[in-house]
């Protein structure tokens, strides 16, 4: 069958828009109805006709995929709707028309098929609209999450700058305090040296006076003998005082040396136990172990990372609140604990086991304690040995040790 262009169609069928009934109601989207299709009996006895797609392709080839041209072509050929409805004997050939309101509401097979097609079309349109709405909602959600992440990133950058400034200030304060302590120690030692030198000078003077008095006492003068005795007693006292002072200095030196040794040991211990911990950060190992037990494949690392990132997103989501308030025994105040009935947590425990469940609940408790309003990871100075927040004294000692180590490196360089 030959393809007919638009000019040839108008020549054969006229202008379908001008010739149509503008008050007639048509089914939308437009549907064409074709009846009197030749059929044959199949082996099972049921009637069967040619493929519907083949018939549709023939219409497209003839240019009759246009609804009005389709209707006009059959009317011009005497095979339109009115011709089919006439009771004038047997009908030969195909009859066709565009579906209208009466076809949609008719109780016959054509009406049922038209209604089914329209129902399918409506369901399809609703489904498409739902997809579009979901896409818009997810896009808005993604934009919102992106803005939240940008805000959190800016806050984290500001916090890091602030922490750097505070660390520098603390380091300067420690350096100044060390200088002051060293200066005080130097002054104290200088005073002790001056005191020792003064006593030594006084002892030497007393020894000189004693020698002079001994020569004068040889004349038998009682007053001179008495003065010699007094000077000798003073000399003995000063020598004893000098010995005590020397002993005291030795004791201080030993005590300071022992204190320094103990401080070095404590600093070595602190270096291994004091550090910075990210509060609310998920531990990776439980997820890797769970994936190895569940899948036993080479890509367990990738699977573990995917699940880990998913739960990091859940933990940082302020709309998810897997907590419940409980009242402490013998107290009036309430505290927030993990809600073990939370659906997400129950699915996690059932799917991956206790390891990831414990890691997630621990991260939730940490982030709820240290940053409940922001719901993002913060840093804390941590005593890993005792699994608690490090005290200010522990932090200062650790920072002082790092400062001295850096100072020694600069000196060696």
XYZ file of C-alpha atoms in Angstrom:
413
model
C 0.000 0.000 0.000
C 1.419 3.406 -1.013
C 2.181 6.220 1.449
C -0.099 9.248 0.994
C 1.219 12.758 1.769
C -0.745 15.568 3.473
C -1.735 17.349 0.179
C -3.036 14.133 -1.380
C -4.981 13.319 1.790
C -6.719 16.700 1.707
C -7.526 16.174 -1.966
C -9.171 12.815 -1.232
C -10.897 13.538 2.096
C -11.217 17.335 2.220
C -10.419 19.320 5.359
C -11.340 17.062 8.318
C -11.383 19.934 10.822
C -13.908 21.972 8.789
C -16.102 18.975 8.002
C -16.326 17.559 11.543
C -19.091 18.145 14.092
C -17.608 20.651 16.542
C -20.236 19.807 19.193
C -19.519 16.090 19.173
C -17.740 14.719 22.292
C -14.711 12.535 21.535
C -12.775 10.153 23.755
C -9.440 11.575 24.875
C -6.790 10.541 24.065
C -8.340 9.905 20.637
C -9.217 6.291 19.926
C -10.075 4.695 16.616
C -12.664 1.888 16.501
C -12.373 -0.757 13.751
C -15.083 -3.445 13.376
C -15.947 -6.335 11.068
C -12.362 -7.629 11.085
C -12.149 -10.960 9.235
C -11.461 -13.889 11.578
C -10.701 -17.567 11.277
C -11.087 -20.382 13.766
C -7.932 -21.493 15.486
C -7.204 -25.138 16.350
C -8.797 -24.692 19.768
C -11.979 -23.345 18.171
C -11.521 -19.726 19.210
C -11.822 -16.960 16.568
C -8.544 -15.279 15.593
C -7.742 -12.358 13.300
C -4.657 -10.656 11.932
C -2.247 -8.884 14.272
C -3.477 -5.558 15.637
C 0.020 -4.090 15.294
C 0.008 -4.972 11.578
C -3.273 -3.136 11.086
C -1.925 -0.134 13.032
C 1.209 -0.034 10.859
C -0.946 -0.039 7.709
C -2.909 2.956 9.005
C 0.307 4.824 9.783
C 1.594 4.021 6.288
C -1.586 5.489 4.778
C -1.342 8.582 7.006
C -4.473 7.593 8.939
C -2.803 7.784 12.343
C -4.404 11.251 12.408
C -7.732 10.681 14.192
C -9.881 12.992 12.043
C -8.402 11.744 8.765
C -9.016 8.193 9.946
C -12.692 8.950 10.615
C -13.098 10.912 7.364
C -11.507 8.198 5.224
C -14.023 5.562 6.331
C -17.013 7.919 6.012
C -16.033 8.882 2.446
C -15.673 5.196 1.591
C -19.152 4.381 2.982
C -17.686 2.439 5.885
C -18.162 4.946 8.678
C -20.068 4.644 11.933
C -23.485 5.514 10.479
C -22.967 2.997 7.672
C -22.184 0.292 10.227
C -25.234 1.128 12.317
C -27.637 0.833 9.339
C -29.732 -2.330 9.289
C -29.390 -2.983 5.554
C -28.040 -6.509 5.373
C -24.610 -8.088 5.564
C -21.568 -5.852 5.970
C -18.425 -6.385 3.918
C -14.977 -4.968 4.639
C -13.678 -2.969 7.576
C -15.716 -0.193 9.190
C -14.036 2.472 11.302
C -14.670 5.712 13.160
C -13.236 7.829 15.917
C -14.583 6.932 19.385
C -17.156 9.312 20.831
C -19.183 9.621 24.023
C -21.752 7.005 22.975
C -18.955 4.523 22.188
C -17.415 5.109 25.613
C -20.713 4.549 27.435
C -22.114 1.728 25.260
C -22.570 -1.690 26.846
C -21.172 -3.568 23.875
C -17.684 -4.961 23.312
C -16.454 -1.747 21.675
C -17.463 0.288 24.726
C -15.856 -2.142 27.122
C -12.583 -2.104 25.206
C -12.646 1.685 25.012
C -13.344 1.961 28.735
C -10.531 -0.491 29.499
C -8.101 1.442 27.341
C -9.072 4.702 29.001
C -8.722 3.148 32.463
C -5.268 1.888 31.532
C -4.408 5.312 30.164
C -5.593 7.015 33.362
C -3.596 4.610 35.542
C -0.548 5.202 33.365
C -0.954 8.971 33.635
C -1.363 8.741 37.410
C 1.727 6.555 37.625
C 3.727 8.973 35.462
C 2.516 11.896 37.564
C 3.532 10.040 40.719
C 6.996 9.448 39.263
C 7.287 13.150 38.389
C 6.096 14.183 41.860
C 8.503 11.752 43.535
C 11.325 13.043 41.366
C 10.556 16.639 42.319
C 10.284 15.692 45.996
C 13.590 13.808 45.915
C 15.237 16.680 44.047
C 14.070 19.135 46.708
C 15.196 16.737 49.437
C 18.587 16.390 47.759
C 18.942 20.164 47.497
C 17.969 20.506 51.151
C 20.518 17.876 52.196
C 23.135 19.573 50.022
C 22.492 22.906 51.741
C 22.650 21.230 55.159
C 25.960 19.611 54.254
C 27.319 22.948 53.041
C 26.243 24.608 56.305
C 27.774 21.793 58.341
C 30.946 21.983 56.268
C 31.212 25.721 56.903
C 30.563 25.228 60.618
C 33.166 22.469 60.745
C 35.703 24.662 58.944
C 35.034 27.499 61.391
C 35.328 25.080 64.309
C 38.633 23.761 62.974
C 39.973 27.309 62.618
C 38.760 28.089 66.141
C 40.331 24.906 67.487
C 43.595 25.745 65.730
C 43.563 29.216 67.288
C 42.785 27.763 70.715
C 45.563 25.187 70.366
C 48.022 27.902 69.372
C 46.904 30.054 72.292
C 47.197 27.130 74.685
C 50.647 26.313 73.326
C 51.726 29.928 73.816
C 50.308 29.917 77.354
C 52.175 26.713 78.141
C 55.389 28.128 76.720
C 54.958 31.306 78.758
C 54.219 29.303 81.902
C 57.303 27.173 81.345
C 59.423 30.284 80.887
C 58.028 31.758 84.093
C 58.639 28.530 86.015
C 62.174 28.324 84.631
C 62.802 31.958 85.541
C 61.524 31.364 89.079
C 63.744 28.293 89.372
C 66.781 30.293 88.219
C 66.031 33.053 90.754
C 65.574 30.450 93.509
C 68.892 28.785 92.634
C 70.654 32.143 92.480
C 69.341 32.966 95.949
C 70.538 29.606 97.246
C 73.965 30.172 95.667
C 74.144 33.659 97.185
C 73.153 32.211 100.545
C 75.812 29.491 100.324
C 78.450 31.966 99.209
C 77.529 34.344 102.036
C 77.802 31.550 104.587
C 81.102 30.370 103.103
C 82.442 33.945 103.263
C 81.253 34.280 106.835
C 82.944 30.990 107.726
C 86.207 32.157 106.186
C 85.978 35.428 108.088
C 85.314 33.573 111.328
C 88.269 31.292 110.678
C 90.494 34.347 110.141
C 89.215 35.998 113.312
C 89.707 32.745 115.181
C 93.355 32.501 114.098
C 93.990 36.088 115.162
C 92.296 35.534 118.498
C 94.301 32.364 119.106
C 97.549 34.362 118.818
C 96.178 37.033 121.127
C 94.927 34.413 123.609
C 98.473 33.189 124.106
C 99.032 36.302 126.284
C 96.493 34.919 128.773
C 93.902 37.679 128.386
C 90.606 36.254 129.707
C 88.450 38.543 127.564
C 90.219 37.436 124.430
C 89.808 33.763 125.374
C 86.091 34.352 125.854
C 85.761 36.018 122.441
C 87.703 33.166 120.830
C 85.288 30.679 122.351
C 82.288 32.635 121.007
C 83.799 32.877 117.527
C 84.573 29.166 117.563
C 80.971 28.301 118.443
C 79.695 30.589 115.659
C 82.068 28.920 113.240
C 80.828 25.449 114.192
C 77.186 26.587 113.746
C 77.897 28.146 110.357
C 79.710 25.031 109.148
C 76.776 22.893 110.323
C 74.356 25.270 108.599
C 76.438 25.092 105.434
C 76.462 21.284 105.567
C 72.692 21.195 106.084
C 72.154 23.568 103.186
C 74.362 21.468 100.924
C 72.497 18.325 101.976
C 69.171 20.067 101.306
C 70.329 21.086 97.827
C 71.383 17.517 97.053
C 67.988 16.283 98.237
C 66.234 18.810 95.969
C 68.370 17.756 93.014
C 67.558 14.066 93.571
C 63.871 14.827 94.068
C 63.725 16.922 90.890
C 65.511 14.200 88.934
C 63.081 11.568 90.236
C 60.109 13.833 89.461
C 61.379 14.367 85.917
C 61.748 10.603 85.457
C 58.191 10.041 86.698
C 56.936 12.836 84.429
C 58.643 11.272 81.419
C 57.066 7.900 82.220
C 53.667 9.542 82.595
C 54.104 11.343 79.286
C 55.036 8.107 77.549
C 51.852 6.585 78.940
C 49.809 9.602 77.870
C 51.176 9.484 74.332
C 49.617 6.054 73.851
C 46.335 6.758 75.652
C 45.452 10.421 74.977
C 44.303 11.555 71.563
C 41.503 13.138 69.531
C 38.318 11.118 69.025
C 35.551 11.884 66.527
C 32.329 11.636 68.536
C 29.534 10.010 66.539
C 31.864 8.437 63.958
C 30.998 4.896 62.885
C 33.621 2.197 63.371
C 34.265 0.387 60.085
C 35.483 -3.016 61.332
C 32.113 -4.404 62.590
C 30.552 -3.777 59.169
C 33.437 -5.480 57.328
C 33.227 -8.502 59.669
C 29.459 -8.725 59.182
C 29.790 -8.605 55.385
C 32.460 -11.319 55.432
C 30.179 -13.604 57.438
C 27.167 -12.862 55.246
C 28.621 -12.907 51.722
C 32.139 -14.435 51.852
C 33.029 -12.601 48.632
C 35.913 -10.466 47.468
C 33.781 -7.307 47.299
C 32.923 -7.299 51.018
C 34.913 -4.076 51.459
C 32.769 -2.255 48.889
C 29.575 -3.650 50.390
C 30.705 -2.637 53.871
C 31.488 0.911 52.703
C 28.048 1.233 51.058
C 26.236 0.091 54.213
C 28.485 2.260 56.385
C 27.740 5.359 54.299
C 24.011 4.593 54.424
C 24.053 4.455 58.233
C 26.183 7.577 58.449
C 23.401 9.303 56.480
C 20.783 7.915 58.889
C 22.769 9.044 61.953
C 23.164 12.587 60.581
C 19.466 12.831 59.667
C 17.785 15.136 62.252
C 14.359 13.752 61.288
C 15.312 10.295 62.588
C 14.993 10.133 66.375
C 15.692 6.585 67.642
C 15.670 7.636 71.301
C 13.310 7.363 74.208
C 13.235 9.117 77.565
C 13.472 7.070 80.746
C 13.407 8.175 84.358
C 16.401 7.296 86.504
C 15.790 5.244 89.615
C 15.417 7.285 92.811
C 15.805 10.493 90.784
C 13.435 13.020 89.272
C 15.354 13.709 86.081
C 14.993 11.824 82.783
C 17.662 10.791 80.298
C 17.546 9.779 76.636
C 18.519 6.220 75.747
C 18.370 4.155 72.549
C 14.870 3.005 71.616
C 15.397 -0.713 70.937
C 11.960 -0.842 69.269
C 13.067 1.483 66.457
C 12.334 -0.199 63.116
C 15.632 0.724 61.426
C 17.732 -0.520 64.344
C 15.768 -3.765 64.583
C 16.281 -4.424 60.867
C 20.005 -3.667 61.215
C 20.395 -6.109 64.097
C 18.401 -8.808 62.319
C 20.289 -8.342 59.044
C 23.910 -7.766 60.152
C 24.042 -8.837 63.795
C 25.225 -7.329 67.081
C 28.521 -5.813 65.843
C 27.124 -3.130 63.485
C 24.127 -2.629 65.811
C 26.440 -1.852 68.746
C 28.580 0.468 66.584
C 25.523 2.420 65.385
C 23.919 2.730 68.838
C 27.234 3.869 70.350
C 27.622 6.522 67.636
C 24.013 7.653 68.214
C 24.593 8.029 71.964
C 27.847 9.938 71.408
C 26.348 12.358 68.894
C 23.283 12.868 71.106
C 25.534 13.698 74.076
C 28.131 15.891 72.388
C 26.193 17.517 69.512
C 22.430 16.789 69.687
C 21.364 19.960 67.850
C 23.702 19.669 64.851
C 23.671 15.863 64.463
C 27.163 15.819 62.930
C 30.547 14.535 64.096
C 32.547 16.602 66.614
C 36.029 16.080 68.056
C 36.938 15.568 71.711
C 40.215 15.041 73.574
C 39.867 11.405 74.651
C 41.498 9.031 77.132
C 41.446 5.808 75.107
C 42.865 3.723 77.955
C 39.972 4.547 80.298
C 37.464 5.161 77.450
C 36.391 8.583 78.712
C 36.893 12.255 77.967
C 40.411 13.375 78.906
C 40.762 15.896 81.723
C 42.264 19.328 81.173
C 45.381 18.275 83.066
C 45.826 15.205 80.845
C 45.315 17.283 77.725
C 47.763 19.979 78.837
C 50.381 17.369 79.712
C 49.950 15.669 76.342
C 50.137 18.990 74.493
C 53.192 20.025 76.514
C 54.924 16.784 75.615
C 54.185 17.324 71.917
C 55.448 20.902 72.159
C 58.715 19.808 73.790
C 59.141 17.092 71.175
C 58.617 19.602 68.360
C 61.014 22.025 70.059
C 63.714 19.326 70.232
C 63.202 18.549 66.543
C 63.586 22.235 65.663
C 66.743 22.362 67.777
C 68.195 19.335 65.981
C 67.325 20.829 62.615
